[in-house]
Amino acid sequence: MNHRTRRGTAFLGTAAIAALLLASCGADADAEDDGSNDNGNANGNGEETAESSEAGQGECEGEPMEGVDLETAQETIATYQEPVEGLVVDEPLPEAPDPDTRVVYLDNETQLAGIYWDFVQEAGERSGVNTQRLSTGTSAQDINSALATLAETDPDIVIAVAIDPAFYMDHLETLVEGGTTFVTPAIINAEEYGLTDTYGGHAVSLENGRVMASAAVAFTCGQETDFVYYRVPELPFTHLILEGLEEHLPQLHPDANLRVVDIPVATMDTTGQDAIVNDLQANPDTAFFMASADQLQVGLSSSMDLAGVEADGIGLSSLPQNIEQIDQGLQQAGYAVDESMFLWLTFDEGLRRHAGMDFERDDWESINPDLSTIVTQENVSEHLEGFKAVENHEDAFAELWNVD
């Protein structure tokens, strides 16, 4: 394997969440919401539900409930707060990339896909290869048409972030047989099409469920039973996160009760917070919530105060506003990602696989803390300008690519 061993798993950033709307075909939108609660108590603030100092969350008072594996949950959280020692890859390319190598980035024309292009373009310039941007549009027909045109040009590497292969499967075989290397981060069904499950993919999403389960137990000191997962059903990875939650939460806390409440993507910026507040009002024993998009927590504290409800939570893909709220004591925890690192690693994968290097991975638990971090009041001061996993990672990649 050509990576440095550490604990964790790769995590998908905020930008890809919007792009993932293109991968929503066939997602199961059924939610579990039975409203059942047994003997949990609502938790009002981060101090009361905070964890061990080793995990960067303060000190617990009292013992966890019988059968709760609090130590394992705390260890997981602590892993995500350790300093990053270096890139998750450390084996150099056999030689510098051929300047004639043509890398094509598929841009689905969302605003955030444009931000991702900036990172890809930077990596392309540093590596010295020919990097191009192909607009695909957002409809299946437009994507298929764009790939038909692309198939006639024989690109060396294609980077397709969060665009479901089902939209271009008619041309995928032609491109692959012609020697094109496909890199498909943020796709949960890549292997169904003979592609490599990679950053932000199927295994990663399941692992993020494990992290969420650990957060629920660790941030409540193993002393509560009632939890809720706020899922955005149109985003397929959120269903896999639920699978991970349902697998790992009972292992950590056999008596835990997990509800699932869907927040449709179309309502995230309108009535999403109202749905959360209404749910917490209807289920006052809820001790902790897990949101599949941390933007749902932006301004949530004020809405909860007005409604007289209390619960702490964590969300994925924390925004700058979430970090500010944590710093101000208005949010307990966030889950932030270095999106520049995410895209440079994606670009690196393309170069490696195109050079014939082995890139099969089965140890995603050893990667994510090198890309993402769990933010609390104890470490938020380190991330006020945004989480950067490795300073000057561009130089580190250039050295591995023999272009330094």
JSON list of N, CA and C in Angstrom, two decimals, residues 87 126 344 390-404:
[
{"chain": "A", "resi": 87, "resn": "LEU", "atom": "N", "xyz": [0.82, 13.48, 4.61]},
{"chain": "A", "resi": 87, "resn": "LEU", "atom": "CA", "xyz": [-0.13, 13.02, 3.60]},
{"chain": "A", "resi": 87, "resn": "LEU", "atom": "C", "xyz": [-0.48, 11.56, 3.82]},
{"chain": "A", "resi": 126, "resn": "ARG", "atom": "N", "xyz": [0.51, 22.43, -10.90]},
{"chain": "A", "resi": 126, "resn": "ARG", "atom": "CA", "xyz": [1.69, 22.04, -10.13]},
{"chain": "A", "resi": 126, "resn": "ARG", "atom": "C", "xyz": [2.32, 20.76, -10.69]},
{"chain": "A", "resi": 344, "resn": "TRP", "atom": "N", "xyz": [-6.86, 17.33, -4.06]},
{"chain": "A", "resi": 344, "resn": "TRP", "atom": "CA", "xyz": [-5.48, 17.01, -4.43]},
{"chain": "A", "resi": 344, "resn": "TRP", "atom": "C", "xyz": [-5.24, 15.50, -4.32]},
{"chain": "A", "resi": 390, "resn": "VAL", "atom": "N", "xyz": [-2.74, 19.51, 6.42]},
{"chain": "A", "resi": 390, "resn": "VAL", "atom": "CA", "xyz": [-1.28, 19.56, 6.32]},
{"chain": "A", "resi": 390, "resn": "VAL", "atom": "C", "xyz": [-0.89, 20.89, 5.71]},
{"chain": "A", "resi": 391, "resn": "GLU", "atom": "N", "xyz": [-0.11, 21.68, 6.42]},
{"chain": "A", "resi": 391, "resn": "GLU", "atom": "CA", "xyz": [0.35, 22.94, 5.88]},
{"chain": "A", "resi": 391, "resn": "GLU", "atom": "C", "xyz": [1.22, 22.68, 4.65]},
{"chain": "A", "resi": 392, "resn": "ASN", "atom": "N", "xyz": [1.00, 23.51, 3.63]},
{"chain": "A", "resi": 392, "resn": "ASN", "atom": "CA", "xyz": [1.79, 23.40, 2.40]},
{"chain": "A", "resi": 392, "resn": "ASN", "atom": "C", "xyz": [1.71, 22.00, 1.78]},
{"chain": "A", "resi": 393, "resn": "HIS", "atom": "N", "xyz": [0.50, 21.42, 1.81]},
{"chain": "A", "resi": 393, "resn": "HIS", "atom": "CA", "xyz": [0.39, 20.08, 1.22]},
{"chain": "A", "resi": 393, "resn": "HIS", "atom": "C", "xyz": [0.69, 20.09, -0.27]},
{"chain": "A", "resi": 394, "resn": "GLU", "atom": "N", "xyz": [0.55, 21.25, -0.91]},
{"chain": "A", "resi": 394, "resn": "GLU", "atom": "CA", "xyz": [0.86, 21.34, -2.33]},
{"chain": "A", "resi": 394, "resn": "GLU", "atom": "C", "xyz": [2.33, 20.99, -2.58]},
{"chain": "A", "resi": 395, "resn": "ASP", "atom": "N", "xyz": [3.20, 21.49, -1.71]},
{"chain": "A", "resi": 395, "resn": "ASP", "atom": "CA", "xyz": [4.63, 21.18, -1.86]},
{"chain": "A", "resi": 395, "resn": "ASP", "atom": "C", "xyz": [4.90, 19.70, -1.63]},
{"chain": "A", "resi": 396, "resn": "ALA", "atom": "N", "xyz": [4.21, 19.12, -0.68]},
{"chain": "A", "resi": 396, "resn": "ALA", "atom": "CA", "xyz": [4.40, 17.70, -0.38]},
{"chain": "A", "resi": 396, "resn": "ALA", "atom": "C", "xyz": [3.98, 16.84, -1.56]},
{"chain": "A", "resi": 397, "resn": "PHE", "atom": "N", "xyz": [2.86, 17.18, -2.19]},
{"chain": "A", "resi": 397, "resn": "PHE", "atom": "CA", "xyz": [2.45, 16.43, -3.37]},
{"chain": "A", "resi": 397, "resn": "PHE", "atom": "C", "xyz": [3.45, 16.61, -4.51]},
{"chain": "A", "resi": 398, "resn": "ALA", "atom": "N", "xyz": [3.92, 17.84, -4.71]},
{"chain": "A", "resi": 398, "resn": "ALA", "atom": "CA", "xyz": [4.87, 18.10, -5.79]},
{"chain": "A", "resi": 398, "resn": "ALA", "atom": "C", "xyz": [6.11, 17.24, -5.63]},
{"chain": "A", "resi": 399, "resn": "GLU", "atom": "N", "xyz": [6.54, 17.05, -4.40]},
{"chain": "A", "resi": 399, "resn": "GLU", "atom": "CA", "xyz": [7.72, 16.20, -4.15]},
{"chain": "A", "resi": 399, "resn": "GLU", "atom": "C", "xyz": [7.41, 14.76, -4.54]},
{"chain": "A", "resi": 400, "resn": "LEU", "atom": "N", "xyz": [6.22, 14.27, -4.18]},
{"chain": "A", "resi": 400, "resn": "LEU", "atom": "CA", "xyz": [5.86, 12.89, -4.53]},
{"chain": "A", "resi": 400, "resn": "LEU", "atom": "C", "xyz": [5.72, 12.74, -6.05]},
{"chain": "A", "resi": 401, "resn": "TRP", "atom": "N", "xyz": [5.35, 13.80, -6.72]},
{"chain": "A", "resi": 401, "resn": "TRP", "atom": "CA", "xyz": [5.15, 13.73, -8.18]},
{"chain": "A", "resi": 401, "resn": "TRP", "atom": "C", "xyz": [6.44, 14.00, -8.95]},
{"chain": "A", "resi": 402, "resn": "ASN", "atom": "N", "xyz": [7.53, 14.22, -8.22]},
{"chain": "A", "resi": 402, "resn": "ASN", "atom": "CA", "xyz": [8.84, 14.49, -8.85]},
{"chain": "A", "resi": 402, "resn": "ASN", "atom": "C", "xyz": [8.84, 15.75, -9.69]},
{"chain": "A", "resi": 403, "resn": "VAL", "atom": "N", "xyz": [8.07, 16.74, -9.25]},
{"chain": "A", "resi": 403, "resn": "VAL", "atom": "CA", "xyz": [8.03, 18.02, -9.97]},
{"chain": "A", "resi": 403, "resn": "VAL", "atom": "C", "xyz": [8.43, 19.17, -9.07]},
{"chain": "A", "resi": 404, "resn": "ASP", "atom": "N", "xyz": [8.96, 18.85, -7.88]},
{"chain": "A", "resi": 404, "resn": "ASP", "atom": "CA", "xyz": [9.31, 19.88, -6.91]},
{"chain": "A", "resi": 404, "resn": "ASP", "atom": "C", "xyz": [10.53, 20.67, -7.40]}
]
